[in-house]
PDB file of C-alpha atoms in Angstrom:
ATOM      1  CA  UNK A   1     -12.969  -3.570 -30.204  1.00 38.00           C
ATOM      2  CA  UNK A   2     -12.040   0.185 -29.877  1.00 38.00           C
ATOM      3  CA  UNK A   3     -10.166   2.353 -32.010  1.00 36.00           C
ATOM      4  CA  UNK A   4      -6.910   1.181 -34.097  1.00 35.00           C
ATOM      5  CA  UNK A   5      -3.599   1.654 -31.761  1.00 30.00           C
ATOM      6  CA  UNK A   6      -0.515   2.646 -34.405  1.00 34.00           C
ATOM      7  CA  UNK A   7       2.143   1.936 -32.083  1.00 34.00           C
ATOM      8  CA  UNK A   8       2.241  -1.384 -29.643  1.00 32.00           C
ATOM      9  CA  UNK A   9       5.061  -2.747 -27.386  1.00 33.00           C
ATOM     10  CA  UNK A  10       2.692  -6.404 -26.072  1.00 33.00           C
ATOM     11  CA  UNK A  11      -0.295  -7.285 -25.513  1.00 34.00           C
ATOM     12  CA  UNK A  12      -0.630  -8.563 -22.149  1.00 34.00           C
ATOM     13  CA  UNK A  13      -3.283 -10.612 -20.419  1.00 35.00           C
ATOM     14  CA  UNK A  14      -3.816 -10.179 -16.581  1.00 37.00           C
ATOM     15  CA  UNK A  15      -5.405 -11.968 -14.319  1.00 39.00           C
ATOM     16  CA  UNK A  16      -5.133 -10.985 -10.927  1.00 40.00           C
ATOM     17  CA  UNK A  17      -4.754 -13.242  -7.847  1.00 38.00           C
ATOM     18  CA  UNK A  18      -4.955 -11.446  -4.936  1.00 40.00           C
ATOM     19  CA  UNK A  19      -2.989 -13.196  -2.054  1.00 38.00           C
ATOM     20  CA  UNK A  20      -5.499 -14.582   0.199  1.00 35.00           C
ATOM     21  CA  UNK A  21      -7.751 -13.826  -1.774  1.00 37.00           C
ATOM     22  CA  UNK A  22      -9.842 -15.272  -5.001  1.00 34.00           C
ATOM     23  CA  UNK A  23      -9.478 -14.456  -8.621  1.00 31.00           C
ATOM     24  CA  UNK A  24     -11.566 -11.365  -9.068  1.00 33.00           C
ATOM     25  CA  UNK A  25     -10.354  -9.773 -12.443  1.00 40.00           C
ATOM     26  CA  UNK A  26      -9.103 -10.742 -15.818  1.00 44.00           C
ATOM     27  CA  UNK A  27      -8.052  -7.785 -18.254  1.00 46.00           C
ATOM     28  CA  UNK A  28      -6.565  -7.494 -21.901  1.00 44.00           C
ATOM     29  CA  UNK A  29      -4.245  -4.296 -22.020  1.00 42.00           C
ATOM     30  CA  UNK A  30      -3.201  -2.878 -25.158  1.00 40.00           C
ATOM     31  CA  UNK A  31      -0.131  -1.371 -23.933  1.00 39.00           C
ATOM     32  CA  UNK A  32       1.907   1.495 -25.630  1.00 39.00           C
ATOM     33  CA  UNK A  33       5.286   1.776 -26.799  1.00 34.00           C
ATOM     34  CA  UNK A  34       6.253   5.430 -25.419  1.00 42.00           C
ATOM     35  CA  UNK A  35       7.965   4.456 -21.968  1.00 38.00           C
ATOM     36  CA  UNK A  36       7.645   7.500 -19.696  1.00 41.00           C
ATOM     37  CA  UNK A  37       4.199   9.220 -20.701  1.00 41.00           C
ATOM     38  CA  UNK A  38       5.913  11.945 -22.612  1.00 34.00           C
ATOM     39  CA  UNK A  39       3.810  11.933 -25.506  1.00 30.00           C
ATOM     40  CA  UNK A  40       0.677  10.351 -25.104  1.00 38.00           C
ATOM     41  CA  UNK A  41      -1.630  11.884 -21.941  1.00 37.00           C
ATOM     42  CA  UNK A  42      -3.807   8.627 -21.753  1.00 40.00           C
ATOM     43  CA  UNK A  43      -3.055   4.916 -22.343  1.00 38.00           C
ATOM     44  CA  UNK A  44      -4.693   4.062 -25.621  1.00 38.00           C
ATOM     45  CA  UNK A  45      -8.292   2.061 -25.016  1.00 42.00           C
ATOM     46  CA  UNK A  46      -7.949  -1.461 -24.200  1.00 37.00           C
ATOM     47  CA  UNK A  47      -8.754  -4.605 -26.164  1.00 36.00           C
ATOM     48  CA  UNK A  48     -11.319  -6.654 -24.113  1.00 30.00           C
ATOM     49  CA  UNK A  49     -11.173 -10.541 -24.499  1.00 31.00           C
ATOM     50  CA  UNK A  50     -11.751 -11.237 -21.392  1.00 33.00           C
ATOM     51  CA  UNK A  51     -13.772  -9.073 -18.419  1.00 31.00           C
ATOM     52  CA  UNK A  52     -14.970 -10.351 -14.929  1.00 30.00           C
ATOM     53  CA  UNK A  53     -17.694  -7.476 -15.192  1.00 32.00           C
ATOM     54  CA  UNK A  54     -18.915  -8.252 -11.142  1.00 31.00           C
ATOM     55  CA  UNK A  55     -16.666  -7.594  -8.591  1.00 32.00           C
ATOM     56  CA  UNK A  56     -16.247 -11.196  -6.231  1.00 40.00           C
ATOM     57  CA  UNK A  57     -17.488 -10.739  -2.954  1.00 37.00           C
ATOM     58  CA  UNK A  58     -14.587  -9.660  -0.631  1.00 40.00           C
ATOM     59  CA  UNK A  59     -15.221 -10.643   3.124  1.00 39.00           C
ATOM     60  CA  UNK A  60     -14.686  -8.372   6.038  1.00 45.00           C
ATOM     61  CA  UNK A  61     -11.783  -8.382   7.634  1.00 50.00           C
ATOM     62  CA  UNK A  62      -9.457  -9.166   4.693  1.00 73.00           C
ATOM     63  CA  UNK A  63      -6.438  -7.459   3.541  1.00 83.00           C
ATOM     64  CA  UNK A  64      -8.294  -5.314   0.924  1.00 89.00           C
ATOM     65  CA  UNK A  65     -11.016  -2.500   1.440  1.00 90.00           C
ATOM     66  CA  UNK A  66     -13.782  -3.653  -0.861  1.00 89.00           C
ATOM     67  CA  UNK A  67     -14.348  -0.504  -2.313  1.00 90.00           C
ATOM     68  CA  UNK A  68     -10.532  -0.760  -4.044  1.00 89.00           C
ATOM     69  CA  UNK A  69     -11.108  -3.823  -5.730  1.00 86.00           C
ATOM     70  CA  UNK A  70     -14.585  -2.580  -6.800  1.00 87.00           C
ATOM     71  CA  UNK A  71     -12.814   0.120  -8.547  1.00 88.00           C
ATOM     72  CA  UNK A  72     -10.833  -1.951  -9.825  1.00 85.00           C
ATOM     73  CA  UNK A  73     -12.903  -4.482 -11.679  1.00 84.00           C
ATOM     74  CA  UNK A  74     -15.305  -1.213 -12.894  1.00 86.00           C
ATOM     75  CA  UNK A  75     -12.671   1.321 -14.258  1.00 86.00           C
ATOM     76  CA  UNK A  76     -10.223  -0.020 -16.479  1.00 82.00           C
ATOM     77  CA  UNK A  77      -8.001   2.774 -16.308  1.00 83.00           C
ATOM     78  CA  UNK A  78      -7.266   2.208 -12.715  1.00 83.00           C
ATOM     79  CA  UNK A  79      -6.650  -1.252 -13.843  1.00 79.00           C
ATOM     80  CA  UNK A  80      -4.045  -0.314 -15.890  1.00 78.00           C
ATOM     81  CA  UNK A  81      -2.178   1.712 -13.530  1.00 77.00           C
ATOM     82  CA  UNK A  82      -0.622  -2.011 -12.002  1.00 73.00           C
ATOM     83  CA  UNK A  83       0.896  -2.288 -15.077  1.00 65.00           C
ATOM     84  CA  UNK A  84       1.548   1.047 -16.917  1.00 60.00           C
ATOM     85  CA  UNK A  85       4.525   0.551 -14.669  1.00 57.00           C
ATOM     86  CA  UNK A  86       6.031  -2.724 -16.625  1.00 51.00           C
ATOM     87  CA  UNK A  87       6.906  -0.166 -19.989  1.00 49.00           C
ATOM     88  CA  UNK A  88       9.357   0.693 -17.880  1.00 49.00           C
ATOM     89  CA  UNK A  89      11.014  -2.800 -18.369  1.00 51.00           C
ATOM     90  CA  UNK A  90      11.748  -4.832 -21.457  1.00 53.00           C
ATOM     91  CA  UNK A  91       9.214  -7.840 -20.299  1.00 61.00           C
ATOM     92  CA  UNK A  92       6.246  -8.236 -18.660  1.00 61.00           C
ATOM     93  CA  UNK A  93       6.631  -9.521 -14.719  1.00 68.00           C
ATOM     94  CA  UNK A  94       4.094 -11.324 -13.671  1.00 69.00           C
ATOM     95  CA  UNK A  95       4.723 -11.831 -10.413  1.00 75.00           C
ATOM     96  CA  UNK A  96       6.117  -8.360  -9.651  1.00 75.00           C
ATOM     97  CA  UNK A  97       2.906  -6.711 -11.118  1.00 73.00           C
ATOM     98  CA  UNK A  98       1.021  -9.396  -8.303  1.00 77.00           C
ATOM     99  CA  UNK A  99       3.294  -8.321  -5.991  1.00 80.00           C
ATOM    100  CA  UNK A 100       2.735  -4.557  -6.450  1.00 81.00           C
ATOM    101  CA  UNK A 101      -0.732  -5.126  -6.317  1.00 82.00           C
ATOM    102  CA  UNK A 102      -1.096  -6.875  -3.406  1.00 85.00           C
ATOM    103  CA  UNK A 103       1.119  -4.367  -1.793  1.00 87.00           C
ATOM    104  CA  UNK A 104      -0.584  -1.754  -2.551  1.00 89.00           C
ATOM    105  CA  UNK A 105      -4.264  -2.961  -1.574  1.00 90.00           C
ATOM    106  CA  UNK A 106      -3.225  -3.854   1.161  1.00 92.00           C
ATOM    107  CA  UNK A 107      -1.164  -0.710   1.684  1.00 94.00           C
ATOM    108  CA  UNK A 108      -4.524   0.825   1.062  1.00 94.00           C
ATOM    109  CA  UNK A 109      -6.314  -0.703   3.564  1.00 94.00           C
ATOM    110  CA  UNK A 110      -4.021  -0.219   6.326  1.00 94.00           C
ATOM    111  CA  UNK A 111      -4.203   3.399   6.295  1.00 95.00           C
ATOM    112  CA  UNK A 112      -7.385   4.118   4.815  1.00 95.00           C
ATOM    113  CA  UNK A 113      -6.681   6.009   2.143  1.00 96.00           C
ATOM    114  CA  UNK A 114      -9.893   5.268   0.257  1.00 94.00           C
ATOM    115  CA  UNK A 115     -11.723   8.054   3.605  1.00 95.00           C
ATOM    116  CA  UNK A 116      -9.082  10.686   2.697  1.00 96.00           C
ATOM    117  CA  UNK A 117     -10.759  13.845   2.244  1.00 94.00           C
ATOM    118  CA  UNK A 118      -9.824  17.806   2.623  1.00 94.00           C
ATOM    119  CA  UNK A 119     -11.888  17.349   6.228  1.00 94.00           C
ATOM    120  CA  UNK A 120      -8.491  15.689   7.698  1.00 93.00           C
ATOM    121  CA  UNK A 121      -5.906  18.525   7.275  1.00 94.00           C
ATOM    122  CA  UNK A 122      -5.381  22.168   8.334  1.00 92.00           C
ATOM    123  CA  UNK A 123      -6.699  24.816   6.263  1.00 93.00           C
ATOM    124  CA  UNK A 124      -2.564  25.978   5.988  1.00 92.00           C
ATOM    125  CA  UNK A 125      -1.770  22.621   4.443  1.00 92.00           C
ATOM    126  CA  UNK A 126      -3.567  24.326   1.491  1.00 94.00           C
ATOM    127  CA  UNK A 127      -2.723  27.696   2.134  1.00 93.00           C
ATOM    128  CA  UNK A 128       0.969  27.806   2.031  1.00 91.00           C
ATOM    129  CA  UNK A 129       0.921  26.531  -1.582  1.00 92.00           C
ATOM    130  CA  UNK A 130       3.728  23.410  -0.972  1.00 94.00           C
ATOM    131  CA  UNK A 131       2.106  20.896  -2.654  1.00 96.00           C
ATOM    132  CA  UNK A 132      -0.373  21.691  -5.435  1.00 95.00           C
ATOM    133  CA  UNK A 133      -1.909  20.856  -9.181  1.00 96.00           C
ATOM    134  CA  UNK A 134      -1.365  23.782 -11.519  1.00 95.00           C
ATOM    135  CA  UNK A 135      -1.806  23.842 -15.024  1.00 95.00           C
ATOM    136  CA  UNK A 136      -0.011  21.613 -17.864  1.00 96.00           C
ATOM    137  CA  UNK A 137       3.336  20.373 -19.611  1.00 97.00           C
ATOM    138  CA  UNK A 138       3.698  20.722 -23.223  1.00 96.00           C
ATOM    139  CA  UNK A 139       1.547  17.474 -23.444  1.00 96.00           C
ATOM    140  CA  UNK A 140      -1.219  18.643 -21.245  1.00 96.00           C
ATOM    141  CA  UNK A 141      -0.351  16.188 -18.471  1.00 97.00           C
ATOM    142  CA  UNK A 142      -0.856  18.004 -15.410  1.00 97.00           C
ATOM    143  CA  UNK A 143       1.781  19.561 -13.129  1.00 97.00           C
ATOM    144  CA  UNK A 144       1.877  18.620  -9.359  1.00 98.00           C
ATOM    145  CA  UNK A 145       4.067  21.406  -7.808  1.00 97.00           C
ATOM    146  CA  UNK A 146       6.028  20.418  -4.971  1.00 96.00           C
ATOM    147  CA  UNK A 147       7.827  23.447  -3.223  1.00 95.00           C
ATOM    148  CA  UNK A 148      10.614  22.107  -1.128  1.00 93.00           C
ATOM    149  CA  UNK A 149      11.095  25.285   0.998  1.00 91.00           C
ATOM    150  CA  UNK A 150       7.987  25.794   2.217  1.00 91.00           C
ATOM    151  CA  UNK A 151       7.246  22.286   4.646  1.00 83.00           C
ATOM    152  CA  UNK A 152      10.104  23.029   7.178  1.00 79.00           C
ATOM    153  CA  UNK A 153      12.171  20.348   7.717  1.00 84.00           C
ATOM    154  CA  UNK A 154      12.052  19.036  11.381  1.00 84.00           C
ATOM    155  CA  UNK A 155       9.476  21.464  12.107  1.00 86.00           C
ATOM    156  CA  UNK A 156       6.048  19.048  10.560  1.00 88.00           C
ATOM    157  CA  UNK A 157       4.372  16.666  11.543  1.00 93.00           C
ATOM    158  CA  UNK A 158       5.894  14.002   8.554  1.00 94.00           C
ATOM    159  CA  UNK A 159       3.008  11.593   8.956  1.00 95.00           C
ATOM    160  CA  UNK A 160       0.600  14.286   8.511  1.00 94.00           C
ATOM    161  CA  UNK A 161       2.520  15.436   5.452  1.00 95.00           C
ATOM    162  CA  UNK A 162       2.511  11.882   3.774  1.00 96.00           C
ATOM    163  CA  UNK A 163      -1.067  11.579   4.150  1.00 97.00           C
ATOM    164  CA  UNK A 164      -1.634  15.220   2.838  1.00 97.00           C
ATOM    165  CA  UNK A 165       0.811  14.176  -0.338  1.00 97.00           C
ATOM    166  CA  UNK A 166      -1.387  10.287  -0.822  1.00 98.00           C
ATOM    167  CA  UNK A 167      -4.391  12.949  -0.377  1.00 98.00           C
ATOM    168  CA  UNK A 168      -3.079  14.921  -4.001  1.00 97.00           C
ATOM    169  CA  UNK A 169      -2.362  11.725  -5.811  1.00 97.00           C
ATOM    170  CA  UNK A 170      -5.488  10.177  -4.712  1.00 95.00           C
ATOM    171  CA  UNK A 171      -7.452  13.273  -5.427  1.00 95.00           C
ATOM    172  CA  UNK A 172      -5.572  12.468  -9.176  1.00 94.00           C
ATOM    173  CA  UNK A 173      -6.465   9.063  -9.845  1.00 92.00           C
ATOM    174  CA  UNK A 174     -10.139   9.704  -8.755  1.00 91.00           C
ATOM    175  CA  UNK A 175     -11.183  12.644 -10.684  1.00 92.00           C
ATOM    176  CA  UNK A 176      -8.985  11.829 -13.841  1.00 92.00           C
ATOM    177  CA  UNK A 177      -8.520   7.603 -13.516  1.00 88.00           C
ATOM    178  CA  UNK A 178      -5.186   6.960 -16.770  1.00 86.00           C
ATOM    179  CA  UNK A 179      -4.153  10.302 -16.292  1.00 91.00           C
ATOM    180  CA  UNK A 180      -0.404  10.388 -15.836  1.00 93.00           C
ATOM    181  CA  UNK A 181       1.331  13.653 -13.696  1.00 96.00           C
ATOM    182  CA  UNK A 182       4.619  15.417 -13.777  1.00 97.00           C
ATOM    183  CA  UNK A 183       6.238  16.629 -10.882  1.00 97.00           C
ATOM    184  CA  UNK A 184       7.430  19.282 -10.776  1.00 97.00           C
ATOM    185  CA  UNK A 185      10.424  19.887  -7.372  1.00 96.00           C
ATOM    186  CA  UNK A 186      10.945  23.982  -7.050  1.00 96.00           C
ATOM    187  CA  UNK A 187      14.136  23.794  -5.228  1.00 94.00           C
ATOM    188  CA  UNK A 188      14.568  27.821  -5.628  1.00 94.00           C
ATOM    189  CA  UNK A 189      16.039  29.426  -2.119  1.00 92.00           C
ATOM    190  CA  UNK A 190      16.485  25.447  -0.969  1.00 90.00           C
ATOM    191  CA  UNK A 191      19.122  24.586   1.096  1.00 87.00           C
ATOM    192  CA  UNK A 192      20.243  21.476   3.531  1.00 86.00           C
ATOM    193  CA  UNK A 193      18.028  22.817   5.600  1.00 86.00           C
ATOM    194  CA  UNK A 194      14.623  22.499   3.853  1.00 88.00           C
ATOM    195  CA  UNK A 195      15.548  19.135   2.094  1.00 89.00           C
ATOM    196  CA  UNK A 196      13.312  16.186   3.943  1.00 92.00           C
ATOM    197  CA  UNK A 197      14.604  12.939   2.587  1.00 91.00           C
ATOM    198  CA  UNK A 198      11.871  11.254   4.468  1.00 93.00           C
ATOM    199  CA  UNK A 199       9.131  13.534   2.713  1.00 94.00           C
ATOM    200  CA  UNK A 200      11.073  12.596  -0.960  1.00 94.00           C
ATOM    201  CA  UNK A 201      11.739   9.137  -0.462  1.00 94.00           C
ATOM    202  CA  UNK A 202       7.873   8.563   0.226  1.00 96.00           C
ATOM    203  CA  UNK A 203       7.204  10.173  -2.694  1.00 96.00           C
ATOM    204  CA  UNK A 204       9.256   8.051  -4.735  1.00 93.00           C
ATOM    205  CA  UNK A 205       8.054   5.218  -3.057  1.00 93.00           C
ATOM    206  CA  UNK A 206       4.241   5.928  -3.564  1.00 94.00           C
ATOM    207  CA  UNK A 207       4.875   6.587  -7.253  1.00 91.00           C
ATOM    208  CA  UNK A 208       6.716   3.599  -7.376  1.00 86.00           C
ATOM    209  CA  UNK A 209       4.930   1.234  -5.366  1.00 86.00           C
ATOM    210  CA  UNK A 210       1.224   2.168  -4.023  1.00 92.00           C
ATOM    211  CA  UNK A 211       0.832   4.773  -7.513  1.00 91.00           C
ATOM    212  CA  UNK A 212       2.356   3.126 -10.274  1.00 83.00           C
ATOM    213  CA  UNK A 213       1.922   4.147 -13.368  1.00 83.00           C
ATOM    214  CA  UNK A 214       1.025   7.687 -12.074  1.00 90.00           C
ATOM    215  CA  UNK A 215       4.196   9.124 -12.919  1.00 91.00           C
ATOM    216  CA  UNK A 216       5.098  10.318 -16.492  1.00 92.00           C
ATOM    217  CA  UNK A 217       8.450  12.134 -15.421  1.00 94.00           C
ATOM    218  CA  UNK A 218       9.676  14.522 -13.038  1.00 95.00           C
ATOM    219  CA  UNK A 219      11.113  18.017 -13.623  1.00 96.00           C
ATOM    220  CA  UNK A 220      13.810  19.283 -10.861  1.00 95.00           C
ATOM    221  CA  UNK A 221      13.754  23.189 -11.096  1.00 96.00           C
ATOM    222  CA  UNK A 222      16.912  24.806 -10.210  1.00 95.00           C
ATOM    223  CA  UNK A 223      18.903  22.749  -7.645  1.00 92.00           C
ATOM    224  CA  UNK A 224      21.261  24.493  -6.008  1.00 91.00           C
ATOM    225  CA  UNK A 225      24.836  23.830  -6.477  1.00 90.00           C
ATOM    226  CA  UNK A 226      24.846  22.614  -2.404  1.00 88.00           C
ATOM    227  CA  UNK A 227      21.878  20.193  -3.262  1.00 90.00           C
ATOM    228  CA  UNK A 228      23.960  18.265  -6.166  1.00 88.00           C
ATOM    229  CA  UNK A 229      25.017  15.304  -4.222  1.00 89.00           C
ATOM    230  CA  UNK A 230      21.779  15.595  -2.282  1.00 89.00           C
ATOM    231  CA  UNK A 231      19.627  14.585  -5.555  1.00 87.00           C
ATOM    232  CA  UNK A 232      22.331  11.981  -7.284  1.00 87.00           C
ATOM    233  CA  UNK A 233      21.181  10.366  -4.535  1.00 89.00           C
ATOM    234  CA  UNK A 234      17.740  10.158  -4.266  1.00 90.00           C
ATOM    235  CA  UNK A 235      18.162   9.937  -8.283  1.00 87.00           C
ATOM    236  CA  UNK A 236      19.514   6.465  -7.122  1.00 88.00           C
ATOM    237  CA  UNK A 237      15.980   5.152  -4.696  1.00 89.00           C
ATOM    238  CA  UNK A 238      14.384   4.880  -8.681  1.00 86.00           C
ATOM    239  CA  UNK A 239      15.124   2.008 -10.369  1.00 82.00           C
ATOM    240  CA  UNK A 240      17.766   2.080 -13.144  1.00 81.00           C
ATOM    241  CA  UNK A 241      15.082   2.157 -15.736  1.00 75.00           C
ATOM    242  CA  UNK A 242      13.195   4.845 -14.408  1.00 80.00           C
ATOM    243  CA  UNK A 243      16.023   6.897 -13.804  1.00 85.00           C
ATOM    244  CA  UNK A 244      15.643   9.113 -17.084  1.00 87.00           C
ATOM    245  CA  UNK A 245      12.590  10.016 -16.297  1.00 89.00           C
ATOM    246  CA  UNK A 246      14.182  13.284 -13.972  1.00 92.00           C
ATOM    247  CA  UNK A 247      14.988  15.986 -15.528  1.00 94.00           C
ATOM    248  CA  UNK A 248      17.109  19.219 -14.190  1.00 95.00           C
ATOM    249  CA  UNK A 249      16.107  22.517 -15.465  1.00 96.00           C
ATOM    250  CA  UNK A 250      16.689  26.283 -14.879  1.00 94.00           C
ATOM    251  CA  UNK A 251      14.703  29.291 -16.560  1.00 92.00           C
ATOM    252  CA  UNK A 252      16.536  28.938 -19.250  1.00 92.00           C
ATOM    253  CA  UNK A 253      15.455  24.951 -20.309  1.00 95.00           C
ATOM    254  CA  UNK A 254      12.122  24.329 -18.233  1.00 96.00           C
ATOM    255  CA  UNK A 255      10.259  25.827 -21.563  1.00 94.00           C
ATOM    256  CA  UNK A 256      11.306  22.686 -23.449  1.00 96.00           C
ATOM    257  CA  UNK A 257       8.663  21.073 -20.740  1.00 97.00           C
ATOM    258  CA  UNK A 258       6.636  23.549 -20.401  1.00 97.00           C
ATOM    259  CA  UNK A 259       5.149  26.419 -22.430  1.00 96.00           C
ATOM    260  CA  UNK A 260       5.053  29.790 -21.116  1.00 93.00           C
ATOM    261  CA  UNK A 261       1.615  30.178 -20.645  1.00 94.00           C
ATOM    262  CA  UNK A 262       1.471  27.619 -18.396  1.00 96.00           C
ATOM    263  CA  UNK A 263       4.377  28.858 -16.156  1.00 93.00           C
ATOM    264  CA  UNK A 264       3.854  31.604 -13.476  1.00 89.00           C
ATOM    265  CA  UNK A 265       5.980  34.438 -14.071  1.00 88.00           C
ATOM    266  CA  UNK A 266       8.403  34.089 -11.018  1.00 86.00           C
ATOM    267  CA  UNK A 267       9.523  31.068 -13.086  1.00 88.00           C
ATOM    268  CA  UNK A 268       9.871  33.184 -16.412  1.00 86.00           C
ATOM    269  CA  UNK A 269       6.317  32.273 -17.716  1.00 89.00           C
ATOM    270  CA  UNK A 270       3.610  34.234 -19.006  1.00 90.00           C
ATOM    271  CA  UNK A 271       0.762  32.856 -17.137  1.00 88.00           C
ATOM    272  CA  UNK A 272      -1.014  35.249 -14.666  1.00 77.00           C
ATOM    273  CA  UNK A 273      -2.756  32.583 -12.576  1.00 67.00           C
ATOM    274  CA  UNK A 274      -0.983  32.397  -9.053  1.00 63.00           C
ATOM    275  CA  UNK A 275      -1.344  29.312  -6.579  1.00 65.00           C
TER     276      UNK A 275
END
């Protein structure tokens, strides 16, 4: 039994039933109360009453890469990403969190997302500083920065971009499994222009769908007055309950998110680290 949890929405036993496949999992999550990752960086430990502690042998040529559902019977925080995403609601849905999981393994699979590695993209993917992890919110979850302006709409290769955007979050949940991110839109000199809906509604999607439980909120750095309707309604592709979980700021509130030593100075910060 690990250490005494003070706050506690349900207890919830999974068992997971991958569709073809057998049952190759049973967890007991402890989960917590806060809904959107605000104010705790990690889900608290889980209570384990029950633990398949061998992964069943998956057969080639099914819907799920082997190494996924290895990970998934060894690291319990990874486990707990399929349903981190259920605080979000007021019960627990079983079938939705089989559903998501199926989705996403297979999802997985399909574009082989477990290979990704810095080998598959142009040294200016990383160069131009459009999507990156710098530093911390007030709660030391990390910040993935997300520059609108800089990926040209019409002008990239959007497949190429997705990949390079499933690279950072996979990049996340490997070296930090339970760790939730913020992210962080710079919308500064953005126009109609710039704004791919294609490159933000995957986003939304993957956080939703293939990463949940990833996200603890998002922070939407001063939209432009042209961009208003623009983000209402991508605002709308979360579901209801998530929907609090974006925030706009300027210069002026961003430092009730995030300290100034943690923001560069272009965004009024004191830190003197650049991308």
């Amino acid at each position: 039994m690990h250490k005494d949890i003070s706050s506690l929405s349900l207890v919830v036993i999974f068992t997971v039933i991958p569709l073809p496949c057998t049952i190759f999992s049973a967890h007991t999550f402890i989960l917590p109360a806060d809904r959107y990752g605000h104010l705790d960086t990690h889900i608290p430990d889980v209570n384990y009453s029950a633990r398949v502690s061998e992964s069943e042998q998956i057969n080639e040529g099914q819907e799920y890469d082997a190494r996924d559902i290895k990970r998934f019977n060894d690291v319990d925080d990874y486990a707990r990403m399929f349903i981190q995403h259920l605080q979000y609601g007021k019960t627990f849905d079983e079938q939705k969190a089989f559903r998501i999981f199926h989705e996403t393994m297979t999802w997985r699979k399909q574009n082989k997302v477990y290979d990704m590695s810095t080998d598959l993209f142009p040294a200016n993917y990383f160069d131009r500083h459009a999507i990156y992890f710098q530093n911390h919110d007030m709660n030391n979850i990390p910040l993935l920065h997300y520059v609108i302006r800089v990926f040209h709409k019409g002008q990239e290769d959007n497949e190429a971009v997705k990949r390079f955007i499933t690279y950072n979050f996979e990049e996340q949940i490997r070296n930090h499994p339970g760790q939730r991110i913020v992210i962080l839109f710079d919308l500064r000199e953005t126009g109609l222009s710039h704004l791919d809906y294609d490159l933000i509604k995957f986003v939304v999607n993957s956080l939703m769908h293939y990463y949940p439980g990833l996200l603890a909120y998002m922070l939407v750095y001063k939209q432009p007055f042209i961009l208003q309707a623009a983000w209402k309604l991508i605002k709308t592709w979360l579901p209801t309950e998530t929907q609090n979980s974006v925030k706009f700021v300027d210069e002026k509130t961003i430092s009730q998110y995030i300290s100034l030593d943690q923001l560069s100075k272009d965004m009024g910060g004191t830190a003197n680290d650049t991308p």
